[in-house]
């Protein structure tokens, strides 16, 4: 997509999220533009979804617009430029847009899009209900912890791919002079990962970011090897990202307490000193040891689970991941993935969890084949499938399977079977892991590593994907619809009017 198209996308998005005055923060992850908004009610989600470049919209703690890998980076830059510059012609500060709109007469269908729009509305309603259920203190904390790690994903991906390339050169005995340089490039960020986690944690939870980074840097400082705790010398990096997260959270609390009791005239001197001193000592004489034990336990449990649980562990992980996403509990896995990567060089959990996306893709293909008379839903699936193959599942989940109910269950079954295959092959000695978090689907291939080398690991992952696609397709095709659902949904052909009434009964299965 040329730069002018990225800018055009940004210009189209801005009025639909309430205009510049409604945006207070802009960020992005690998696939999503994440906007912090003052007033969520000013978002025109239906028109946002209709934009050609938009693959989906997720309303979470921020308004998340799914644009896809690569595109999101350029659109985010263009979006920031619009906010920093003068208002563009046609973009009003109040969030309106100077362009003509057309509306259908009451009771009149808007063409073949009626079926897909009804599913999209149902998906939006389910998302809103899930968001309300997820607004518990524990889940809100998990969401904020996830926000700590999301900005780190691009660096994790880049360093992971470089590490994979370095491993391939080492195994092939090629370019021996380049290997040490690539090792430095790939390992440098990982060696300081705790510092970035500490910085982002303090920033997310309302502290001074650099103080969070300062206390977290204690964990990776080589001199901690001289510190003795509980009769043992500490090791640099002990506790990893879990220790950094805990240290920075403590630093935020110490900083707030100190600010309340220290006179304003002495704040600039005493607050940072007390924060670094108190938190640093607690980190050395408590948090590093405890976090180190927790990190070791996570690694041992993950290894034991896949070496002994095999197919059963893969079945449960692959089948339950989409429901975990619905409950907001998947965010607790991000620190676990990062800990495994930091500790073992890869996370063995991500390739199994990625099978949930494979089941979703197979499910969508089956819906496409079954609903031959519903042109709008089929058009939605055609536009969303390429993103689904790359691991971007939100358009298919919230636009197709989840509103329909039964297909969501069969998609989970596809993910369970794909996970079972990966888990079983791992138990037999052909394990596969990912050197970074973020991508899934086909986009995960460059980041794969295996106990028997990249080729075997990639073959195991491909076998899981194929199983997930096939099972999701067959299960949905044969068991994803009742006869009543097919009669009602397949009647929503072009020119036959809105299908909202006919959808109501088929939606009862998910209400």
Coordinates of C-alpha atoms in Angstrom, one line a residue:
X1 CA 0.0 0.0 0.0
X2 CA 1.6 3.4 -1.0
X3 CA 2.1 6.1 1.5
X4 CA -0.7 8.2 0.1
X5 CA -3.1 5.3 0.8
X6 CA -1.8 5.0 4.4
X7 CA -2.5 8.6 4.8
X8 CA -5.9 8.3 3.2
X9 CA -6.7 5.5 5.7
X10 CA -5.6 7.6 8.6
X11 CA -7.7 10.5 7.3
X12 CA -10.8 8.3 7.0
X13 CA -10.3 6.8 10.5
X14 CA -9.9 10.1 12.4
X15 CA -13.4 11.5 12.0
X16 CA -14.9 8.1 12.7
X17 CA -13.3 8.0 16.2
X18 CA -14.5 11.4 17.2
X19 CA -11.9 13.7 15.6
X20 CA -8.6 14.9 17.0
X21 CA -10.2 16.4 20.2
X22 CA -11.4 12.9 21.2
X23 CA -8.0 11.2 20.9
X24 CA -5.7 11.3 24.0
X25 CA -3.2 8.5 23.1
X26 CA -2.0 6.7 20.0
X27 CA -0.1 3.4 20.0
X28 CA 0.1 0.3 17.9
X29 CA 1.1 -3.4 18.3
X30 CA 1.9 -5.8 15.4
X31 CA -1.5 -5.6 13.8
X32 CA -3.7 -3.0 15.6
X33 CA -3.9 0.8 15.9
X34 CA -4.7 1.4 19.6
X35 CA -6.4 4.7 20.4
X36 CA -7.2 6.1 23.8
X37 CA -10.4 8.0 23.5
X38 CA -12.1 10.5 25.8
X39 CA -15.6 9.5 24.7
X40 CA -16.2 6.0 23.3
X41 CA -19.7 6.8 22.2
X42 CA -18.4 9.0 19.4
X43 CA -16.9 6.1 17.6
X44 CA -18.8 5.1 14.4
X45 CA -17.9 1.5 14.5
X46 CA -20.0 0.4 11.6
X47 CA -18.4 2.9 9.2
X48 CA -15.0 2.0 10.6
X49 CA -15.5 -1.6 9.7
X50 CA -16.6 -0.6 6.3
X51 CA -13.2 1.0 5.5
X52 CA -11.3 -1.1 2.9
X53 CA -8.1 -1.1 5.0
X54 CA -9.8 -2.1 8.3
X55 CA -9.9 -5.8 9.0
X56 CA -11.8 -5.4 12.3
X57 CA -12.5 -3.3 15.4
X58 CA -11.9 -4.5 18.9
X59 CA -13.3 -2.3 21.8
X60 CA -11.2 -3.1 24.8
X61 CA -9.4 -0.7 27.2
X62 CA -8.6 1.2 24.1
X63 CA -10.3 1.4 20.7
X64 CA -8.2 -1.2 18.6
X65 CA -8.5 -1.0 14.9
X66 CA -7.1 -4.1 13.1
X67 CA -5.1 -3.1 10.1
X68 CA -2.6 -6.0 9.7
X69 CA 1.2 -6.3 9.9
X70 CA 3.2 -3.6 8.3
X71 CA 0.2 -1.5 7.4
X72 CA -0.5 -0.6 11.0
X73 CA 3.0 1.0 11.5
X74 CA 2.6 3.3 8.5
X75 CA -1.0 4.2 9.2
X76 CA -0.1 5.0 12.9
X77 CA 2.6 7.4 11.7
X78 CA 0.2 9.1 9.3
X79 CA -2.5 9.2 12.1
X80 CA 0.0 10.9 14.5
X81 CA 1.0 13.4 11.8
X82 CA -2.7 14.3 11.4
X83 CA -3.0 14.9 15.1
X84 CA 0.1 17.0 15.3
X85 CA -0.7 19.1 12.2
X86 CA -3.5 21.4 11.2
X87 CA -7.0 20.0 10.6
X88 CA -7.3 18.5 7.1
X89 CA -10.1 19.7 4.8
X90 CA -13.1 17.6 5.3
X91 CA -12.1 16.6 8.9
X92 CA -14.0 18.5 11.6
X93 CA -12.7 18.9 15.1
X94 CA -16.0 17.7 16.5
X95 CA -15.5 14.3 14.8
X96 CA -17.8 15.0 11.9
X97 CA -16.8 14.5 8.3
X98 CA -17.5 16.8 5.4
X99 CA -18.8 14.3 3.0
X100 CA -22.1 13.1 1.6
X101 CA -23.8 10.1 3.2
X102 CA -26.7 8.1 1.9
X103 CA -29.3 6.4 4.1
X104 CA -31.8 3.8 3.2
X105 CA -35.4 4.4 3.7
X106 CA -37.0 2.9 6.8
X107 CA -37.5 -0.8 6.4
X108 CA -35.4 -0.9 3.2
X109 CA -32.4 -3.3 2.9
X110 CA -29.0 -1.9 2.2
X111 CA -28.4 -4.4 -0.5
X112 CA -26.4 -7.6 0.0
X113 CA -24.6 -6.4 3.0
X114 CA -27.6 -6.9 5.3
X115 CA -26.6 -10.3 6.5
X116 CA -23.0 -9.4 7.3
X117 CA -24.1 -6.2 9.1
X118 CA -26.5 -8.2 11.3
X119 CA -23.7 -10.5 12.3
X120 CA -21.4 -7.6 12.9
X121 CA -24.0 -6.0 15.2
X122 CA -24.4 -9.2 17.1
X123 CA -20.6 -9.6 17.4
X124 CA -20.4 -6.0 18.7
X125 CA -23.1 -6.8 21.3
X126 CA -21.3 -9.9 22.4
X127 CA -18.0 -8.0 22.7
X128 CA -19.7 -5.4 24.8
X129 CA -21.2 -8.0 27.1
X130 CA -17.8 -9.7 27.4
X131 CA -16.1 -6.4 28.1
X132 CA -18.7 -5.7 30.9
X133 CA -18.1 -9.1 32.4
X134 CA -14.3 -8.7 32.1
X135 CA -14.3 -5.4 34.0
X136 CA -13.3 -7.1 37.3
X137 CA -10.3 -5.8 39.3
X138 CA -8.3 -8.9 38.5
X139 CA -8.9 -8.8 34.8
X140 CA -8.3 -5.1 34.6
X141 CA -4.9 -5.6 36.2
X142 CA -4.2 -8.4 33.7
X143 CA -5.1 -6.1 30.9
X144 CA -2.7 -3.4 32.2
X145 CA 0.1 -6.0 32.6
X146 CA -0.5 -7.0 29.0
X147 CA -0.2 -3.3 28.0
X148 CA 3.3 -3.4 29.6
X149 CA 4.4 -6.1 27.1
X150 CA 2.6 -5.1 23.9
X151 CA 5.0 -2.3 23.0
X152 CA 7.9 -4.8 23.3
X153 CA 6.5 -7.2 20.7
X154 CA 8.2 -5.6 17.6
X155 CA 11.6 -5.9 19.2
X156 CA 10.9 -9.4 20.4
X157 CA 9.9 -10.4 16.8
X158 CA 12.9 -8.7 15.2
X159 CA 15.4 -10.2 17.7
X160 CA 13.7 -13.6 17.4
X161 CA 14.1 -13.7 13.6
X162 CA 17.7 -12.6 13.9
X163 CA 18.3 -15.4 16.5
X164 CA 16.7 -17.9 14.1
X165 CA 18.9 -16.8 11.3
X166 CA 22.0 -17.0 13.5
X167 CA 21.1 -20.5 14.6
X168 CA 20.7 -21.6 11.0
X169 CA 24.1 -20.2 10.1
X170 CA 25.7 -21.9 13.1
X171 CA 24.1 -25.3 12.2
X172 CA 25.2 -25.0 8.6
X173 CA 28.7 -23.9 9.5
X174 CA 28.3 -20.8 7.3
X175 CA 29.6 -17.2 7.9
X176 CA 31.5 -18.0 11.1
X177 CA 32.7 -14.4 11.3
X178 CA 29.1 -13.0 11.2
X179 CA 27.7 -15.3 13.9
X180 CA 29.1 -13.4 16.9
X181 CA 27.7 -10.1 15.5
X182 CA 24.3 -11.6 15.0
X183 CA 24.5 -13.1 18.5
X184 CA 25.1 -9.6 19.8
X185 CA 22.2 -8.1 17.8
X186 CA 19.7 -10.8 18.8
X187 CA 20.8 -11.1 22.5
X188 CA 21.4 -7.5 23.3
X189 CA 17.7 -6.6 23.7
X190 CA 16.9 -9.8 25.6
X191 CA 19.7 -9.2 28.1
X192 CA 18.1 -5.8 29.0
X193 CA 14.5 -6.9 28.6
X194 CA 13.9 -6.5 32.4
X195 CA 14.8 -2.8 32.1
X196 CA 12.2 -2.2 29.4
X197 CA 9.6 -4.1 31.3
X198 CA 10.3 -2.0 34.4
X199 CA 10.1 1.2 32.4
X200 CA 6.8 0.3 30.8
X201 CA 5.3 -1.0 34.1
X202 CA 6.0 2.3 35.8
X203 CA 4.6 4.2 32.9
X204 CA 1.4 2.0 32.7
X205 CA 0.7 2.2 36.5
X206 CA 1.3 5.9 36.9
X207 CA 4.9 6.1 38.2
X208 CA 8.0 7.8 36.7
X209 CA 9.0 5.5 33.9
X210 CA 12.8 6.0 34.3
X211 CA 12.6 5.1 38.0
X212 CA 10.8 1.8 37.0
X213 CA 13.6 1.1 34.6
X214 CA 16.3 2.0 37.2
X215 CA 15.0 -0.5 39.8
X216 CA 14.6 -3.2 37.2
X217 CA 18.1 -2.7 36.0
X218 CA 19.3 -4.0 39.3
X219 CA 18.2 -7.4 38.2
X220 CA 20.4 -7.6 35.1
X221 CA 23.5 -5.9 36.7
X222 CA 26.5 -8.2 36.8
X223 CA 27.5 -7.0 40.3
X224 CA 24.5 -8.8 41.9
X225 CA 26.6 -12.0 41.8
X226 CA 28.4 -10.6 44.9
X227 CA 25.1 -10.3 46.8
X228 CA 24.3 -13.2 49.1
X229 CA 20.6 -14.0 49.9
X230 CA 19.4 -16.9 52.0
X231 CA 22.9 -18.4 51.9
X232 CA 23.1 -18.2 48.1
X233 CA 24.7 -15.7 45.7
X234 CA 22.3 -14.0 43.3
X235 CA 22.7 -14.5 39.6
X236 CA 22.4 -11.6 37.1
X237 CA 19.0 -11.8 35.5
X238 CA 17.5 -13.9 38.3
X239 CA 13.8 -13.3 38.4
X240 CA 13.7 -11.9 34.9
X241 CA 10.7 -10.1 33.7
X242 CA 8.6 -11.3 36.6
X243 CA 11.0 -9.7 39.0
X244 CA 11.2 -6.5 36.9
X245 CA 7.4 -6.3 36.9
X246 CA 7.2 -6.7 40.7
X247 CA 10.1 -4.3 41.3
X248 CA 8.5 -1.5 39.1
X249 CA 5.1 -2.0 40.7
X250 CA 6.7 -1.6 44.1
X251 CA 8.6 1.5 42.9
X252 CA 5.3 3.1 41.8
X253 CA 3.9 2.6 45.3
X254 CA 7.0 3.9 47.1
X255 CA 7.2 6.9 44.8
X256 CA 3.6 7.8 45.5
X257 CA 4.0 7.4 49.3
X258 CA 7.2 9.5 49.3
X259 CA 5.6 12.3 47.3
X260 CA 2.8 12.5 49.9
X261 CA 5.2 13.0 52.8
X262 CA 8.1 14.9 51.4
X263 CA 8.0 18.7 51.2
X264 CA 7.7 20.1 47.7
X265 CA 11.1 21.8 48.0
X266 CA 12.8 18.5 48.6
X267 CA 10.7 16.4 46.2
X268 CA 13.2 16.5 43.3
X269 CA 16.0 15.1 45.5
X270 CA 14.3 12.8 48.0
X271 CA 11.6 11.1 46.0
X272 CA 13.8 9.4 43.4
X273 CA 16.5 8.6 46.0
X274 CA 14.0 6.9 48.4
X275 CA 12.3 5.1 45.5
X276 CA 15.5 3.7 44.0
X277 CA 17.1 2.9 47.4
X278 CA 14.1 1.2 49.1
X279 CA 12.9 -0.6 46.0
X280 CA 16.4 -1.6 45.0
X281 CA 17.1 -3.2 48.4
X282 CA 13.8 -5.0 48.5
X283 CA 14.4 -6.3 45.0
X284 CA 17.9 -7.6 45.9
X285 CA 16.9 -9.2 49.2
X286 CA 13.5 -10.5 48.4
X287 CA 12.0 -10.0 44.9
X288 CA 14.8 -11.5 42.9
X289 CA 14.9 -14.7 44.9
X290 CA 11.1 -15.1 44.9
X291 CA 10.7 -14.1 41.2
X292 CA 13.5 -16.5 40.3
X293 CA 11.7 -19.3 42.0
X294 CA 8.5 -18.4 40.2
X295 CA 10.2 -18.2 36.8
X296 CA 11.9 -21.6 37.4
X297 CA 8.6 -23.1 38.3
X298 CA 6.9 -21.7 35.2
X299 CA 9.6 -23.3 33.0
X300 CA 9.4 -26.6 34.8
X301 CA 5.6 -26.8 34.6
X302 CA 5.5 -25.9 30.9
X303 CA 8.2 -28.5 30.1
X304 CA 6.5 -31.2 32.3
X305 CA 3.1 -30.4 30.9
X306 CA 4.1 -31.0 27.2
X307 CA 6.5 -33.8 27.9
X308 CA 4.0 -35.8 30.0
X309 CA 0.6 -34.4 29.0
X310 CA 1.3 -34.6 25.2
X311 CA -1.9 -34.8 23.2
X312 CA -4.2 -34.1 26.2
X313 CA -2.3 -30.9 27.1
X314 CA -2.4 -29.7 23.5
X315 CA -6.1 -30.6 23.2
X316 CA -7.0 -28.5 26.3
X317 CA -4.7 -25.5 25.5
X318 CA -5.7 -25.3 21.8
X319 CA -9.4 -25.8 22.5
X320 CA -9.7 -23.4 25.4
X321 CA -7.7 -20.5 24.1
X322 CA -10.6 -18.8 22.3
X323 CA -12.8 -19.0 25.4
X324 CA -9.9 -17.6 27.4
X325 CA -9.8 -14.6 25.0
X326 CA -13.5 -14.1 25.6
X327 CA -13.0 -14.1 29.4
X328 CA -9.9 -11.8 29.1
X329 CA -7.7 -14.3 30.8
X330 CA -5.4 -14.9 27.9
X331 CA -3.5 -11.7 28.9
X332 CA -2.1 -13.6 31.9
X333 CA -0.2 -15.7 29.4
X334 CA 1.9 -12.9 28.0
X335 CA 4.4 -12.7 31.0
X336 CA 4.5 -16.5 30.9
X337 CA 5.5 -16.5 27.2
X338 CA 8.1 -13.8 27.8
X339 CA 9.5 -15.7 30.8
X340 CA 9.9 -18.9 28.8
X341 CA 11.6 -17.0 25.9
X342 CA 13.9 -15.3 28.4
X343 CA 14.6 -18.6 30.2
X344 CA 14.6 -21.2 27.5
X345 CA 15.0 -19.2 24.3
X346 CA 11.5 -20.0 23.1
X347 CA 7.9 -20.5 24.3
X348 CA 6.5 -23.9 23.6
X349 CA 3.0 -22.7 24.4
X350 CA 2.5 -20.3 21.6
X351 CA 2.5 -22.8 18.7
X352 CA -0.2 -24.8 20.5
X353 CA -2.3 -21.8 21.3
X354 CA -2.0 -20.7 17.6
X355 CA -4.0 -23.7 16.6
X356 CA -7.1 -21.9 17.9
X357 CA -6.7 -19.6 14.9
X358 CA -6.4 -22.6 12.5
X359 CA -9.7 -24.0 13.8
X360 CA -11.3 -20.6 13.3
X361 CA -10.1 -20.4 9.7
X362 CA -11.5 -23.9 8.9
X363 CA -14.8 -22.9 10.5
X364 CA -15.0 -19.8 8.3
X365 CA -14.4 -21.8 5.2
X366 CA -17.2 -24.2 6.2
X367 CA -19.6 -21.3 6.8
X368 CA -18.7 -20.0 3.4
X369 CA -19.5 -23.3 1.8
X370 CA -22.8 -23.9 3.7
X371 CA -24.3 -20.4 3.3
X372 CA -24.2 -20.3 -0.5
X373 CA -27.3 -18.0 -0.7
X374 CA -25.9 -15.4 1.8
X375 CA -23.7 -13.1 -0.3
X376 CA -23.0 -10.6 2.4
X377 CA -21.6 -13.1 4.9
X378 CA -19.6 -14.8 2.2
X379 CA -18.2 -11.4 1.2
X380 CA -17.2 -10.8 4.8
X381 CA -15.4 -14.2 5.0
X382 CA -13.6 -13.6 1.7
X383 CA -12.2 -10.3 3.0
X384 CA -11.3 -11.6 6.4
X385 CA -9.8 -15.0 5.5
X386 CA -6.4 -13.7 4.3
X387 CA -5.9 -12.0 7.7
X388 CA -7.1 -15.2 9.4
X389 CA -4.4 -17.2 7.7
X390 CA -1.9 -14.7 9.1
X391 CA -3.2 -15.1 12.6
X392 CA -5.5 -12.1 12.8
X393 CA -8.7 -13.8 14.0
X394 CA -10.9 -10.9 15.3
X395 CA -12.8 -10.2 12.0
X396 CA -13.7 -13.9 11.7
X397 CA -14.5 -14.4 15.4
X398 CA -16.6 -11.4 16.0
X399 CA -18.0 -11.0 12.5
X400 CA -18.8 -14.7 11.7
X401 CA -18.4 -17.6 14.2
X402 CA -19.2 -16.0 17.6
X403 CA -22.5 -14.4 16.6
X404 CA -23.6 -17.7 15.0
X405 CA -22.9 -19.6 18.2
X406 CA -22.5 -23.2 17.1
X407 CA -19.7 -22.5 14.6
X408 CA -17.7 -20.9 17.4
X409 CA -17.8 -24.2 19.3
X410 CA -16.7 -26.2 16.3
X411 CA -13.9 -23.7 15.7
X412 CA -12.7 -24.4 19.2
X413 CA -12.9 -28.1 18.4
X414 CA -10.6 -27.5 15.4
X415 CA -8.1 -25.7 17.6
X416 CA -8.2 -28.5 20.2
X417 CA -7.4 -31.2 17.5
X418 CA -4.6 -29.1 16.1
X419 CA -3.2 -28.5 19.6
X420 CA -3.4 -32.2 20.3
X421 CA -1.3 -33.0 17.2
X422 CA 1.4 -30.5 18.2
X423 CA 1.4 -31.7 21.8
X424 CA 1.6 -35.4 20.8
X425 CA 4.5 -34.8 18.4
X426 CA 6.2 -32.8 21.1
X427 CA 5.9 -35.6 23.6
X428 CA 7.4 -38.0 21.0
X429 CA 10.5 -35.7 20.9
X430 CA 9.6 -33.4 18.0
X431 CA 8.9 -30.3 20.0
X432 CA 8.3 -26.8 18.5
X433 CA 8.6 -23.4 20.1
X434 CA 8.5 -19.7 19.1
X435 CA 11.4 -17.3 19.7
X436 CA 9.0 -14.4 20.1
X437 CA 5.4 -13.6 20.8
X438 CA 2.9 -11.7 18.6
X439 CA 2.3 -13.5 15.3
X440 CA 0.5 -16.7 14.8
X441 CA -0.9 -18.5 11.8
X442 CA 1.5 -18.6 8.8
X443 CA 3.2 -15.5 10.2
X444 CA 4.7 -17.6 13.0
X445 CA 6.9 -19.7 10.7
X446 CA 9.9 -17.4 10.6
X447 CA 10.0 -17.5 14.5
X448 CA 9.8 -21.2 14.9
X449 CA 12.5 -23.4 16.5
X450 CA 12.4 -27.0 17.3
X451 CA 14.1 -29.6 19.4
X452 CA 15.2 -31.4 16.2
X453 CA 15.9 -28.2 14.3
X454 CA 13.9 -25.7 12.4
X455 CA 12.7 -28.0 9.5
X456 CA 11.2 -30.5 11.9
X457 CA 9.7 -27.9 14.1
X458 CA 8.1 -26.2 11.1
X459 CA 6.8 -29.5 9.9
X460 CA 5.2 -30.2 13.3
X461 CA 3.6 -26.7 13.3
X462 CA 2.3 -27.2 9.7
X463 CA 0.8 -30.6 10.7
X464 CA -1.0 -28.9 13.5
X465 CA -2.3 -26.1 11.3
X466 CA -3.5 -28.6 8.7
X467 CA -5.3 -30.6 11.4
X468 CA -6.9 -27.4 12.8
X469 CA -8.1 -26.2 9.4
X470 CA -9.5 -29.6 8.4
X471 CA -11.2 -30.4 11.7
X472 CA -12.6 -26.9 12.0
X473 CA -14.0 -27.1 8.5
X474 CA -15.5 -30.6 8.8
X475 CA -16.9 -30.1 12.3
X476 CA -18.6 -26.8 11.3
X477 CA -19.8 -28.2 7.9
X478 CA -21.5 -31.2 9.5
X479 CA -22.4 -30.0 13.0
X480 CA -22.2 -26.2 13.0
X481 CA -25.7 -25.5 11.9
X482 CA -29.2 -26.8 12.7
X483 CA -31.6 -27.2 9.8
X484 CA -33.5 -24.2 11.1
X485 CA -30.4 -22.1 11.1
X486 CA -29.6 -23.0 7.6
X487 CA -33.1 -22.3 6.4
X488 CA -33.0 -18.8 8.0
X489 CA -29.4 -17.8 7.3
X490 CA -29.3 -19.1 3.7
X491 CA -32.5 -17.1 3.0
X492 CA -30.6 -13.9 3.3
X493 CA -29.7 -13.7 -0.3
X494 CA -29.2 -10.4 -2.2
X495 CA -32.3 -8.4 -2.8
X496 CA -34.5 -10.3 -0.4
X497 CA -34.5 -7.6 2.3
X498 CA -32.9 -7.4 5.7
X499 CA -32.5 -10.6 7.6
X500 CA -32.5 -9.3 11.1
X501 CA -35.8 -10.9 12.0
X502 CA -34.8 -14.3 10.7
X503 CA -31.5 -14.2 12.6
X504 CA -33.1 -13.7 16.0
X505 CA -34.0 -17.3 16.5
X506 CA -30.7 -18.7 15.4
X507 CA -28.9 -16.3 17.8
X508 CA -30.8 -17.8 20.8
X509 CA -28.1 -20.5 20.9
X510 CA -25.5 -17.9 22.1
X511 CA -27.7 -15.8 24.3

